[in-house]
PDB file of N, CA and C and ligand atoms in Angstrom:
ATOM      1  N   UNK A  31       0.841  -1.190   0.000  1.00  0.00           N
ATOM      2  CA  UNK A  31       0.000   0.000   0.000  1.00  0.00           C
ATOM      3  C   UNK A  31       0.883   1.250   0.000  1.00  0.00           C
ATOM      4  N   UNK A  32       0.288   2.301  -0.523  1.00  0.00           N
ATOM      5  CA  UNK A  32       1.017   3.566  -0.648  1.00  0.00           C
ATOM      6  C   UNK A  32       0.200   4.625   0.099  1.00  0.00           C
ATOM      7  N   UNK A  33       0.819   5.272   1.063  1.00  0.00           N
ATOM      8  CA  UNK A  33       0.112   6.299   1.837  1.00  0.00           C
ATOM      9  C   UNK A  33       0.157   7.645   1.131  1.00  0.00           C
ATOM     10  N   UNK A  34      -1.001   8.275   1.085  1.00  0.00           N
ATOM     11  CA  UNK A  34      -1.099   9.610   0.484  1.00  0.00           C
ATOM     12  C   UNK A  34      -1.789  10.515   1.495  1.00  0.00           C
ATOM     13  N   UNK A  35      -1.219  11.693   1.712  1.00  0.00           N
ATOM     14  CA  UNK A  35      -1.844  12.673   2.591  1.00  0.00           C
ATOM     15  C   UNK A  35      -2.453  13.786   1.745  1.00  0.00           C
ATOM     16  N   UNK A  36      -3.722  14.031   1.970  1.00  0.00           N
ATOM     17  CA  UNK A  36      -4.458  15.092   1.294  1.00  0.00           C
ATOM     18  C   UNK A  36      -4.632  16.229   2.291  1.00  0.00           C
ATOM     19  N   UNK A  37      -4.192  17.403   1.909  1.00  0.00           N
ATOM     20  CA  UNK A  37      -4.296  18.568   2.790  1.00  0.00           C
ATOM     21  C   UNK A  37      -5.356  19.504   2.208  1.00  0.00           C
ATOM     22  N   UNK A  38      -6.438  19.648   2.943  1.00  0.00           N
ATOM     23  CA  UNK A  38      -7.534  20.512   2.483  1.00  0.00           C
ATOM     24  C   UNK A  38      -7.110  21.973   2.530  1.00  0.00           C
ATOM     25  N   UNK A  39      -7.842  22.806   1.809  1.00  0.00           N
ATOM     26  CA  UNK A  39      -7.544  24.243   1.798  1.00  0.00           C
ATOM     27  C   UNK A  39      -7.612  24.814   3.216  1.00  0.00           C
ATOM     28  N   UNK A  40      -8.425  24.195   4.074  1.00  0.00           N
ATOM     29  CA  UNK A  40      -8.546  24.649   5.466  1.00  0.00           C
ATOM     30  C   UNK A  40      -7.334  24.257   6.302  1.00  0.00           C
ATOM     31  N   UNK A  41      -6.494  23.381   5.756  1.00  0.00           N
ATOM     32  CA  UNK A  41      -5.315  22.935   6.492  1.00  0.00           C
ATOM     33  C   UNK A  41      -5.491  21.556   7.102  1.00  0.00           C
ATOM     34  N   UNK A  42      -6.719  21.023   7.103  1.00  0.00           N
ATOM     35  CA  UNK A  42      -6.901  19.698   7.703  1.00  0.00           C
ATOM     36  C   UNK A  42      -6.284  18.627   6.797  1.00  0.00           C
ATOM     37  N   UNK A  43      -5.708  17.625   7.425  1.00  0.00           N
ATOM     38  CA  UNK A  43      -4.975  16.592   6.692  1.00  0.00           C
ATOM     39  C   UNK A  43      -5.659  15.246   6.860  1.00  0.00           C
ATOM     40  N   UNK A  44      -5.634  14.471   5.794  1.00  0.00           N
ATOM     41  CA  UNK A  44      -6.192  13.124   5.855  1.00  0.00           C
ATOM     42  C   UNK A  44      -5.219  12.193   5.136  1.00  0.00           C
ATOM     43  N   UNK A  45      -4.738  11.191   5.826  1.00  0.00           N
ATOM     44  CA  UNK A  45      -3.810  10.237   5.211  1.00  0.00           C
ATOM     45  C   UNK A  45      -4.541   8.929   4.971  1.00  0.00           C
ATOM     46  N   UNK A  46      -4.484   8.454   3.732  1.00  0.00           N
ATOM     47  CA  UNK A  46      -5.166   7.208   3.377  1.00  0.00           C
ATOM     48  C   UNK A  46      -4.197   6.338   2.585  1.00  0.00           C
ATOM     49  N   UNK A  47      -4.516   5.062   2.494  1.00  0.00           N
ATOM     50  CA  UNK A  47      -3.653   4.131   1.768  1.00  0.00           C
ATOM     51  C   UNK A  47      -4.301   3.749   0.445  1.00  0.00           C
ATOM     52  N   UNK A  48      -3.495   3.761  -0.604  1.00  0.00           N
ATOM     53  CA  UNK A  48      -3.975   3.346  -1.917  1.00  0.00           C
ATOM     54  C   UNK A  48      -3.123   2.207  -2.445  1.00  0.00           C
ATOM     55  N   UNK A  49      -3.573   1.609  -3.527  1.00  0.00           N
ATOM     56  CA  UNK A  49      -2.843   0.505  -4.137  1.00  0.00           C
ATOM     57  C   UNK A  49      -1.917   1.014  -5.232  1.00  0.00           C
ATOM     58  N   UNK A  50      -0.799   0.340  -5.388  1.00  0.00           N
ATOM     59  CA  UNK A  50       0.097   0.650  -6.501  1.00  0.00           C
ATOM     60  C   UNK A  50      -0.694   0.544  -7.806  1.00  0.00           C
ATOM     61  N   UNK A  51      -0.532   1.523  -8.668  1.00  0.00           N
ATOM     62  CA  UNK A  51      -1.230   1.526  -9.959  1.00  0.00           C
ATOM     63  C   UNK A  51      -2.502   2.336  -9.969  1.00  0.00           C
ATOM     64  N   UNK A  52      -3.043   2.562  -8.783  1.00  0.00           N
ATOM     65  CA  UNK A  52      -4.251   3.377  -8.656  1.00  0.00           C
ATOM     66  C   UNK A  52      -3.851   4.851  -8.768  1.00  0.00           C
ATOM     67  N   UNK A  53      -4.791   5.702  -9.168  1.00  0.00           N
ATOM     68  CA  UNK A  53      -4.454   7.123  -9.261  1.00  0.00           C
ATOM     69  C   UNK A  53      -4.676   7.813  -7.913  1.00  0.00           C
ATOM     70  N   UNK A  54      -4.078   8.980  -7.783  1.00  0.00           N
ATOM     71  CA  UNK A  54      -4.269   9.784  -6.573  1.00  0.00           C
ATOM     72  C   UNK A  54      -5.735  10.205  -6.465  1.00  0.00           C
ATOM     73  N   UNK A  55      -6.393  10.418  -7.607  1.00  0.00           N
ATOM     74  CA  UNK A  55      -7.828  10.753  -7.615  1.00  0.00           C
ATOM     75  C   UNK A  55      -8.635   9.566  -7.108  1.00  0.00           C
ATOM     76  N   UNK A  56      -8.406   8.381  -7.660  1.00  0.00           N
ATOM     77  CA  UNK A  56      -9.189   7.204  -7.279  1.00  0.00           C
ATOM     78  C   UNK A  56      -8.980   6.862  -5.810  1.00  0.00           C
ATOM     79  N   UNK A  57      -7.768   7.014  -5.348  1.00  0.00           N
ATOM     80  CA  UNK A  57      -7.465   6.728  -3.944  1.00  0.00           C
ATOM     81  C   UNK A  57      -8.283   7.643  -3.037  1.00  0.00           C
ATOM     82  N   UNK A  58      -8.389   8.904  -3.424  1.00  0.00           N
ATOM     83  CA  UNK A  58      -9.183   9.849  -2.633  1.00  0.00           C
ATOM     84  C   UNK A  58     -10.651   9.433  -2.634  1.00  0.00           C
ATOM     85  N   UNK A  59     -11.167   9.101  -3.807  1.00  0.00           N
ATOM     86  CA  UNK A  59     -12.592   8.722  -3.883  1.00  0.00           C
ATOM     87  C   UNK A  59     -12.859   7.449  -3.083  1.00  0.00           C
ATOM     88  N   UNK A  60     -11.982   6.482  -3.194  1.00  0.00           N
ATOM     89  CA  UNK A  60     -12.176   5.205  -2.490  1.00  0.00           C
ATOM     90  C   UNK A  60     -12.217   5.397  -0.983  1.00  0.00           C
ATOM     91  N   UNK A  61     -11.528   6.434  -0.515  1.00  0.00           N
ATOM     92  CA  UNK A  61     -11.416   6.631   0.931  1.00  0.00           C
ATOM     93  C   UNK A  61     -12.286   7.777   1.435  1.00  0.00           C
ATOM     94  N   UNK A  62     -13.105   8.332   0.562  1.00  0.00           N
ATOM     95  CA  UNK A  62     -14.028   9.380   1.003  1.00  0.00           C
ATOM     96  C   UNK A  62     -13.360  10.696   1.344  1.00  0.00           C
ATOM     97  N   UNK A  63     -12.236  10.963   0.696  1.00  0.00           N
ATOM     98  CA  UNK A  63     -11.564  12.247   0.930  1.00  0.00           C
ATOM     99  C   UNK A  63     -12.378  13.357   0.255  1.00  0.00           C
ATOM    100  N   UNK A  64     -12.727  14.366   1.024  1.00  0.00           N
ATOM    101  CA  UNK A  64     -13.440  15.515   0.451  1.00  0.00           C
ATOM    102  C   UNK A  64     -12.466  16.370  -0.334  1.00  0.00           C
ATOM    103  N   UNK A  65     -12.963  17.016  -1.376  1.00  0.00           N
ATOM    104  CA  UNK A  65     -12.124  17.985  -2.073  1.00  0.00           C
ATOM    105  C   UNK A  65     -11.632  17.513  -3.424  1.00  0.00           C
ATOM    106  N   UNK A  66     -11.894  16.245  -3.751  1.00  0.00           N
ATOM    107  CA  UNK A  66     -11.611  15.741  -5.091  1.00  0.00           C
ATOM    108  C   UNK A  66     -12.902  15.120  -5.602  1.00  0.00           C
ATOM    109  N   UNK A  67     -13.322  15.542  -6.781  1.00  0.00           N
ATOM    110  CA  UNK A  67     -14.593  15.047  -7.313  1.00  0.00           C
ATOM    111  C   UNK A  67     -14.355  13.948  -8.359  1.00  0.00           C
ATOM    112  N   UNK A  68     -13.487  14.217  -9.317  1.00  0.00           N
ATOM    113  CA  UNK A  68     -13.183  13.189 -10.325  1.00  0.00           C
ATOM    114  C   UNK A  68     -14.367  12.863 -11.198  1.00  0.00           C
ATOM    115  N   UNK A  69     -15.064  13.893 -11.620  1.00  0.00           N
ATOM    116  CA  UNK A  69     -16.333  13.741 -12.346  1.00  0.00           C
ATOM    117  C   UNK A  69     -16.228  12.863 -13.598  1.00  0.00           C
ATOM    118  N   UNK A  70     -15.128  12.942 -14.316  1.00  0.00           N
ATOM    119  CA  UNK A  70     -15.027  12.195 -15.584  1.00  0.00           C
ATOM    120  C   UNK A  70     -14.436  10.803 -15.393  1.00  0.00           C
ATOM    121  N   UNK A  71     -14.132  10.450 -14.159  1.00  0.00           N
ATOM    122  CA  UNK A  71     -13.618   9.110 -13.903  1.00  0.00           C
ATOM    123  C   UNK A  71     -12.166   8.927 -14.300  1.00  0.00           C
ATOM    124  N   UNK A  72     -11.484  10.012 -14.584  1.00  0.00           N
ATOM    125  CA  UNK A  72     -10.057   9.915 -14.885  1.00  0.00           C
ATOM    126  C   UNK A  72      -9.721   9.939 -16.359  1.00  0.00           C
ATOM    127  N   UNK A  73     -10.670  10.349 -17.189  1.00  0.00           N
ATOM    128  CA  UNK A  73     -10.409  10.357 -18.629  1.00  0.00           C
ATOM    129  C   UNK A  73      -9.954  11.733 -19.134  1.00  0.00           C
ATOM    130  N   UNK A  74      -9.480  12.541 -18.224  1.00  0.00           N
ATOM    131  CA  UNK A  74      -8.954  13.864 -18.566  1.00  0.00           C
ATOM    132  C   UNK A  74      -9.957  14.709 -19.332  1.00  0.00           C
ATOM    133  N   UNK A  75     -11.132  14.858 -18.734  1.00  0.00           N
ATOM    134  CA  UNK A  75     -12.173  15.643 -19.386  1.00  0.00           C
ATOM    135  C   UNK A  75     -12.889  16.592 -18.436  1.00  0.00           C
ATOM    136  N   UNK A  76     -12.405  16.724 -17.173  1.00  0.00           N
ATOM    137  CA  UNK A  76     -13.199  17.542 -16.252  1.00  0.00           C
ATOM    138  C   UNK A  76     -12.413  18.533 -15.398  1.00  0.00           C
ATOM    139  N   UNK A  77     -11.225  18.203 -15.012  1.00  0.00           N
ATOM    140  CA  UNK A  77     -10.394  19.037 -14.119  1.00  0.00           C
ATOM    141  C   UNK A  77     -10.968  19.175 -12.708  1.00  0.00           C
ATOM    142  N   UNK A  78     -11.875  18.280 -12.322  1.00  0.00           N
ATOM    143  CA  UNK A  78     -12.386  18.329 -10.939  1.00  0.00           C
ATOM    144  C   UNK A  78     -11.559  17.436  -9.999  1.00  0.00           C
ATOM    145  N   UNK A  79     -10.378  17.113 -10.465  1.00  0.00           N
ATOM    146  CA  UNK A  79      -9.447  16.330  -9.632  1.00  0.00           C
ATOM    147  C   UNK A  79      -8.161  17.123  -9.417  1.00  0.00           C
ATOM    148  N   UNK A  80      -8.259  18.431  -9.609  1.00  0.00           N
ATOM    149  CA  UNK A  80      -7.101  19.322  -9.478  1.00  0.00           C
ATOM    150  C   UNK A  80      -6.458  19.180  -8.095  1.00  0.00           C
ATOM    151  N   UNK A  81      -5.137  19.085  -8.075  1.00  0.00           N
ATOM    152  CA  UNK A  81      -4.421  19.128  -6.797  1.00  0.00           C
ATOM    153  C   UNK A  81      -3.102  19.852  -7.000  1.00  0.00           C
ATOM    154  N   UNK A  82      -2.521  20.272  -5.894  1.00  0.00           N
ATOM    155  CA  UNK A  82      -1.192  20.883  -5.907  1.00  0.00           C
ATOM    156  C   UNK A  82      -0.252  19.902  -5.217  1.00  0.00           C
ATOM    157  N   UNK A  83       0.707  19.415  -5.968  1.00  0.00           N
ATOM    158  CA  UNK A  83       1.652  18.461  -5.384  1.00  0.00           C
ATOM    159  C   UNK A  83       2.579  19.226  -4.436  1.00  0.00           C
ATOM    160  N   UNK A  84       2.743  18.690  -3.229  1.00  0.00           N
ATOM    161  CA  UNK A  84       3.645  19.325  -2.275  1.00  0.00           C
ATOM    162  C   UNK A  84       5.037  19.441  -2.912  1.00  0.00           C
ATOM    163  N   UNK A  85       5.684  20.571  -2.698  1.00  0.00           N
ATOM    164  CA  UNK A  85       6.957  20.823  -3.394  1.00  0.00           C
ATOM    165  C   UNK A  85       8.010  19.760  -3.113  1.00  0.00           C
ATOM    166  N   UNK A  86       7.921  19.107  -1.971  1.00  0.00           N
ATOM    167  CA  UNK A  86       8.891  18.061  -1.648  1.00  0.00           C
ATOM    168  C   UNK A  86       8.719  16.830  -2.541  1.00  0.00           C
ATOM    169  N   UNK A  87       7.593  16.754  -3.259  1.00  0.00           N
ATOM    170  CA  UNK A  87       7.274  15.550  -4.025  1.00  0.00           C
ATOM    171  C   UNK A  87       7.216  15.769  -5.536  1.00  0.00           C
ATOM    172  N   UNK A  88       7.444  16.970  -5.977  1.00  0.00           N
ATOM    173  CA  UNK A  88       7.247  17.236  -7.410  1.00  0.00           C
ATOM    174  C   UNK A  88       8.219  16.445  -8.291  1.00  0.00           C
ATOM    175  N   UNK A  89       9.418  16.190  -7.795  1.00  0.00           N
ATOM    176  CA  UNK A  89      10.365  15.397  -8.602  1.00  0.00           C
ATOM    177  C   UNK A  89       9.849  13.980  -8.806  1.00  0.00           C
ATOM    178  N   UNK A  90       9.252  13.439  -7.764  1.00  0.00           N
ATOM    179  CA  UNK A  90       8.802  12.035  -7.848  1.00  0.00           C
ATOM    180  C   UNK A  90       7.510  11.865  -8.629  1.00  0.00           C
ATOM    181  N   UNK A  91       6.648  12.872  -8.612  1.00  0.00           N
ATOM    182  CA  UNK A  91       5.390  12.718  -9.352  1.00  0.00           C
ATOM    183  C   UNK A  91       5.583  12.973 -10.843  1.00  0.00           C
ATOM    184  N   UNK A  92       6.719  13.592 -11.201  1.00  0.00           N
ATOM    185  CA  UNK A  92       7.023  13.781 -12.616  1.00  0.00           C
ATOM    186  C   UNK A  92       6.293  14.958 -13.236  1.00  0.00           C
ATOM    187  N   UNK A  93       6.380  15.031 -14.542  1.00  0.00           N
ATOM    188  CA  UNK A  93       5.818  16.186 -15.246  1.00  0.00           C
ATOM    189  C   UNK A  93       4.392  15.887 -15.723  1.00  0.00           C
ATOM    190  N   UNK A  94       3.713  16.943 -16.109  1.00  0.00           N
ATOM    191  CA  UNK A  94       2.328  16.791 -16.576  1.00  0.00           C
ATOM    192  C   UNK A  94       2.258  15.982 -17.862  1.00  0.00           C
ATOM    193  N   UNK A  95       1.157  15.270 -18.017  1.00  0.00           N
ATOM    194  CA  UNK A  95       0.918  14.510 -19.246  1.00  0.00           C
ATOM    195  C   UNK A  95       0.518  15.478 -20.363  1.00  0.00           C
ATOM    196  N   UNK A  96       0.594  15.011 -21.594  1.00  0.00           N
ATOM    197  CA  UNK A  96       0.098  15.793 -22.730  1.00  0.00           C
ATOM    198  C   UNK A  96      -1.353  16.152 -22.507  1.00  0.00           C
ATOM    199  N   UNK A  97      -1.678  17.427 -22.658  1.00  0.00           N
ATOM    200  CA  UNK A  97      -3.079  17.843 -22.555  1.00  0.00           C
ATOM    201  C   UNK A  97      -3.495  18.219 -21.154  1.00  0.00           C
ATOM    202  N   UNK A  98      -2.706  17.853 -20.176  1.00  0.00           N
ATOM    203  CA  UNK A  98      -3.082  18.114 -18.779  1.00  0.00           C
ATOM    204  C   UNK A  98      -3.152  19.621 -18.507  1.00  0.00           C
ATOM    205  N   UNK A  99      -2.173  20.340 -19.045  1.00  0.00           N
ATOM    206  CA  UNK A  99      -2.112  21.773 -18.773  1.00  0.00           C
ATOM    207  C   UNK A  99      -3.334  22.505 -19.348  1.00  0.00           C
ATOM    208  N   UNK A 100      -3.772  22.097 -20.525  1.00  0.00           N
ATOM    209  CA  UNK A 100      -4.941  22.734 -21.140  1.00  0.00           C
ATOM    210  C   UNK A 100      -6.151  22.599 -20.237  1.00  0.00           C
ATOM    211  N   UNK A 101      -6.300  21.431 -19.663  1.00  0.00           N
ATOM    212  CA  UNK A 101      -7.453  21.193 -18.800  1.00  0.00           C
ATOM    213  C   UNK A 101      -7.313  21.959 -17.482  1.00  0.00           C
ATOM    214  N   UNK A 102      -6.097  21.978 -16.956  1.00  0.00           N
ATOM    215  CA  UNK A 102      -5.865  22.707 -15.702  1.00  0.00           C
ATOM    216  C   UNK A 102      -6.165  24.192 -15.862  1.00  0.00           C
ATOM    217  N   UNK A 103      -6.005  24.673 -17.065  1.00  0.00           N
ATOM    218  CA  UNK A 103      -6.340  26.065 -17.358  1.00  0.00           C
ATOM    219  C   UNK A 103      -7.820  26.341 -17.110  1.00  0.00           C
ATOM    220  N   UNK A 104      -8.639  25.322 -17.183  1.00  0.00           N
ATOM    221  CA  UNK A 104     -10.091  25.466 -16.983  1.00  0.00           C
ATOM    222  C   UNK A 104     -10.511  25.099 -15.567  1.00  0.00           C
ATOM    223  N   UNK A 105      -9.555  24.793 -14.696  1.00  0.00           N
ATOM    224  CA  UNK A 105      -9.900  24.374 -13.331  1.00  0.00           C
ATOM    225  C   UNK A 105     -10.544  25.533 -12.574  1.00  0.00           C
ATOM    226  N   UNK A 106     -11.333  25.181 -11.552  1.00  0.00           N
ATOM    227  CA  UNK A 106     -12.067  26.196 -10.781  1.00  0.00           C
ATOM    228  C   UNK A 106     -11.124  27.151 -10.058  1.00  0.00           C
ATOM    229  N   UNK A 107     -10.006  26.615  -9.590  1.00  0.00           N
ATOM    230  CA  UNK A 107      -9.019  27.435  -8.890  1.00  0.00           C
ATOM    231  C   UNK A 107      -7.783  27.530  -9.793  1.00  0.00           C
ATOM    232  N   UNK A 108      -7.219  28.723  -9.845  1.00  0.00           N
ATOM    233  CA  UNK A 108      -6.138  28.985 -10.794  1.00  0.00           C
ATOM    234  C   UNK A 108      -4.969  27.993 -10.657  1.00  0.00           C
ATOM    235  N   UNK A 109      -4.473  27.594 -11.808  1.00  0.00           N
ATOM    236  CA  UNK A 109      -3.357  26.660 -11.881  1.00  0.00           C
ATOM    237  C   UNK A 109      -2.097  27.299 -11.293  1.00  0.00           C
ATOM    238  N   UNK A 110      -1.310  26.479 -10.596  1.00  0.00           N
ATOM    239  CA  UNK A 110      -0.007  26.927 -10.090  1.00  0.00           C
ATOM    240  C   UNK A 110       1.066  26.013 -10.683  1.00  0.00           C
ATOM    241  N   UNK A 111       2.331  26.330 -10.408  1.00  0.00           N
ATOM    242  CA  UNK A 111       3.425  25.508 -10.949  1.00  0.00           C
ATOM    243  C   UNK A 111       3.315  24.048 -10.533  1.00  0.00           C
ATOM    244  N   UNK A 112       2.774  23.829  -9.336  1.00  0.00           N
ATOM    245  CA  UNK A 112       2.706  22.459  -8.818  1.00  0.00           C
ATOM    246  C   UNK A 112       1.369  21.777  -9.132  1.00  0.00           C
ATOM    247  N   UNK A 113       0.514  22.432  -9.921  1.00  0.00           N
ATOM    248  CA  UNK A 113      -0.807  21.855 -10.223  1.00  0.00           C
ATOM    249  C   UNK A 113      -0.699  20.595 -11.068  1.00  0.00           C
ATOM    250  N   UNK A 114      -1.506  19.605 -10.704  1.00  0.00           N
ATOM    251  CA  UNK A 114      -1.646  18.382 -11.500  1.00  0.00           C
ATOM    252  C   UNK A 114      -3.103  17.934 -11.466  1.00  0.00           C
ATOM    253  N   UNK A 115      -3.444  17.155 -12.466  1.00  0.00           N
ATOM    254  CA  UNK A 115      -4.709  16.419 -12.405  1.00  0.00           C
ATOM    255  C   UNK A 115      -4.388  15.150 -11.619  1.00  0.00           C
ATOM    256  N   UNK A 116      -5.060  14.971 -10.491  1.00  0.00           N
ATOM    257  CA  UNK A 116      -4.684  13.838  -9.639  1.00  0.00           C
ATOM    258  C   UNK A 116      -5.018  12.498 -10.277  1.00  0.00           C
ATOM    259  N   UNK A 117      -5.884  12.516 -11.294  1.00  0.00           N
ATOM    260  CA  UNK A 117      -6.180  11.258 -12.000  1.00  0.00           C
ATOM    261  C   UNK A 117      -5.017  10.816 -12.873  1.00  0.00           C
ATOM    262  N   UNK A 118      -4.055  11.702 -13.079  1.00  0.00           N
ATOM    263  CA  UNK A 118      -2.923  11.368 -13.945  1.00  0.00           C
ATOM    264  C   UNK A 118      -1.654  11.043 -13.149  1.00  0.00           C
ATOM    265  N   UNK A 119      -1.793  10.970 -11.842  1.00  0.00           N
ATOM    266  CA  UNK A 119      -0.655  10.557 -11.005  1.00  0.00           C
ATOM    267  C   UNK A 119      -0.944   9.149 -10.504  1.00  0.00           C
ATOM    268  N   UNK A 120      -0.156   8.206 -10.971  1.00  0.00           N
ATOM    269  CA  UNK A 120      -0.344   6.799 -10.565  1.00  0.00           C
ATOM    270  C   UNK A 120       0.548   6.479  -9.376  1.00  0.00           C
ATOM    271  N   UNK A 121      -0.009   5.789  -8.419  1.00  0.00           N
ATOM    272  CA  UNK A 121       0.778   5.442  -7.236  1.00  0.00           C
ATOM    273  C   UNK A 121       1.826   4.383  -7.571  1.00  0.00           C
ATOM    274  N   UNK A 122       3.037   4.657  -7.111  1.00  0.00           N
ATOM    275  CA  UNK A 122       4.138   3.696  -7.190  1.00  0.00           C
ATOM    276  C   UNK A 122       4.711   3.583  -5.781  1.00  0.00           C
ATOM    277  N   UNK A 123       5.484   2.547  -5.502  1.00  0.00           N
ATOM    278  CA  UNK A 123       6.071   2.438  -4.156  1.00  0.00           C
ATOM    279  C   UNK A 123       6.885   3.675  -3.783  1.00  0.00           C
ATOM    280  N   UNK A 124       7.483   4.312  -4.768  1.00  0.00           N
ATOM    281  CA  UNK A 124       8.273   5.535  -4.538  1.00  0.00           C
ATOM    282  C   UNK A 124       7.445   6.692  -4.004  1.00  0.00           C
ATOM    283  N   UNK A 125       6.157   6.631  -4.222  1.00  0.00           N
ATOM    284  CA  UNK A 125       5.291   7.749  -3.810  1.00  0.00           C
ATOM    285  C   UNK A 125       4.707   7.547  -2.411  1.00  0.00           C
ATOM    286  N   UNK A 126       5.180   6.526  -1.707  1.00  0.00           N
ATOM    287  CA  UNK A 126       4.661   6.309  -0.345  1.00  0.00           C
ATOM    288  C   UNK A 126       4.988   7.527   0.519  1.00  0.00           C
ATOM    289  N   UNK A 127       3.963   8.142   1.083  1.00  0.00           N
ATOM    290  CA  UNK A 127       4.144   9.351   1.890  1.00  0.00           C
ATOM    291  C   UNK A 127       3.827  10.626   1.135  1.00  0.00           C
ATOM    292  N   UNK A 128       3.407  10.470  -0.116  1.00  0.00           N
ATOM    293  CA  UNK A 128       3.076  11.626  -0.965  1.00  0.00           C
ATOM    294  C   UNK A 128       2.112  12.585  -0.256  1.00  0.00           C
ATOM    295  N   UNK A 129       2.359  13.877  -0.446  1.00  0.00           N
ATOM    296  CA  UNK A 129       1.462  14.912   0.103  1.00  0.00           C
ATOM    297  C   UNK A 129       0.944  15.751  -1.047  1.00  0.00           C
ATOM    298  N   UNK A 130      -0.368  15.879  -1.143  1.00  0.00           N
ATOM    299  CA  UNK A 130      -0.971  16.779  -2.135  1.00  0.00           C
ATOM    300  C   UNK A 130      -1.915  17.730  -1.404  1.00  0.00           C
ATOM    301  N   UNK A 131      -1.961  18.940  -1.921  1.00  0.00           N
ATOM    302  CA  UNK A 131      -2.825  19.970  -1.352  1.00  0.00           C
ATOM    303  C   UNK A 131      -4.031  20.133  -2.267  1.00  0.00           C
ATOM    304  N   UNK A 132      -5.167  20.388  -1.674  1.00  0.00           N
ATOM    305  CA  UNK A 132      -6.406  20.479  -2.453  1.00  0.00           C
ATOM    306  C   UNK A 132      -6.854  21.927  -2.578  1.00  0.00           C
ATOM    307  N   UNK A 133      -7.405  22.277  -3.733  1.00  0.00           N
ATOM    308  CA  UNK A 133      -7.898  23.643  -3.916  1.00  0.00           C
ATOM    309  C   UNK A 133      -9.167  23.884  -3.089  1.00  0.00           C
ATOM    310  N   UNK A 134      -9.515  25.144  -2.926  1.00  0.00           N
ATOM    311  CA  UNK A 134     -10.711  25.487  -2.161  1.00  0.00           C
ATOM    312  C   UNK A 134     -11.969  24.924  -2.787  1.00  0.00           C
ATOM    313  N   UNK A 135     -11.934  24.830  -4.122  1.00  0.00           N
ATOM    314  CA  UNK A 135     -13.124  24.363  -4.827  1.00  0.00           C
ATOM    315  C   UNK A 135     -12.708  23.624  -6.094  1.00  0.00           C
ATOM    316  N   UNK A 136     -13.568  22.709  -6.539  1.00  0.00           N
ATOM    317  CA  UNK A 136     -13.318  21.991  -7.794  1.00  0.00           C
ATOM    318  C   UNK A 136     -14.334  22.368  -8.853  1.00  0.00           C
ATOM    319  N   UNK A 137     -15.289  23.196  -8.474  1.00  0.00           N
ATOM    320  CA  UNK A 137     -16.341  23.536  -9.453  1.00  0.00           C
ATOM    321  C   UNK A 137     -16.557  25.046  -9.499  1.00  0.00           C
TER     322      UNK A 137
HETATM  323  S1  FES B 397     -10.986  13.036 -13.042  1.00  0.00           S
HETATM  324 FE1  FES B 397     -11.565  14.270 -14.721  1.00  0.00          FE
HETATM  325  S2  FES B 397      -9.708  15.133 -15.352  1.00  0.00           S
HETATM  326 FE2  FES B 397      -9.140  13.965 -13.636  1.00  0.00          FE
END
């Protein structure tokens, strides 16, 4: 299992465990984490899975996928350098302990 900590805009933190290969979006939904909607199910069509990768983890989560930036441009909260679509970050053993911050709103 891979632990992921989701930090809400209010500062509250929730750490949950996901499976290798699962996305950061799916892991949040499976565990009832508020703040990620994932309306399109991970097909890169909604941007309701926007997250900000904690700066300590940006090297490990890698760069944005093709097309990700265009969608992030339409996100409810303005894109930042660390913005990612959480449906496009797949859990690997290297990501155990990952921290992502959630925007105030996804819609
Ligand atoms: S879940 Fe829709 S773009 Fe990520």
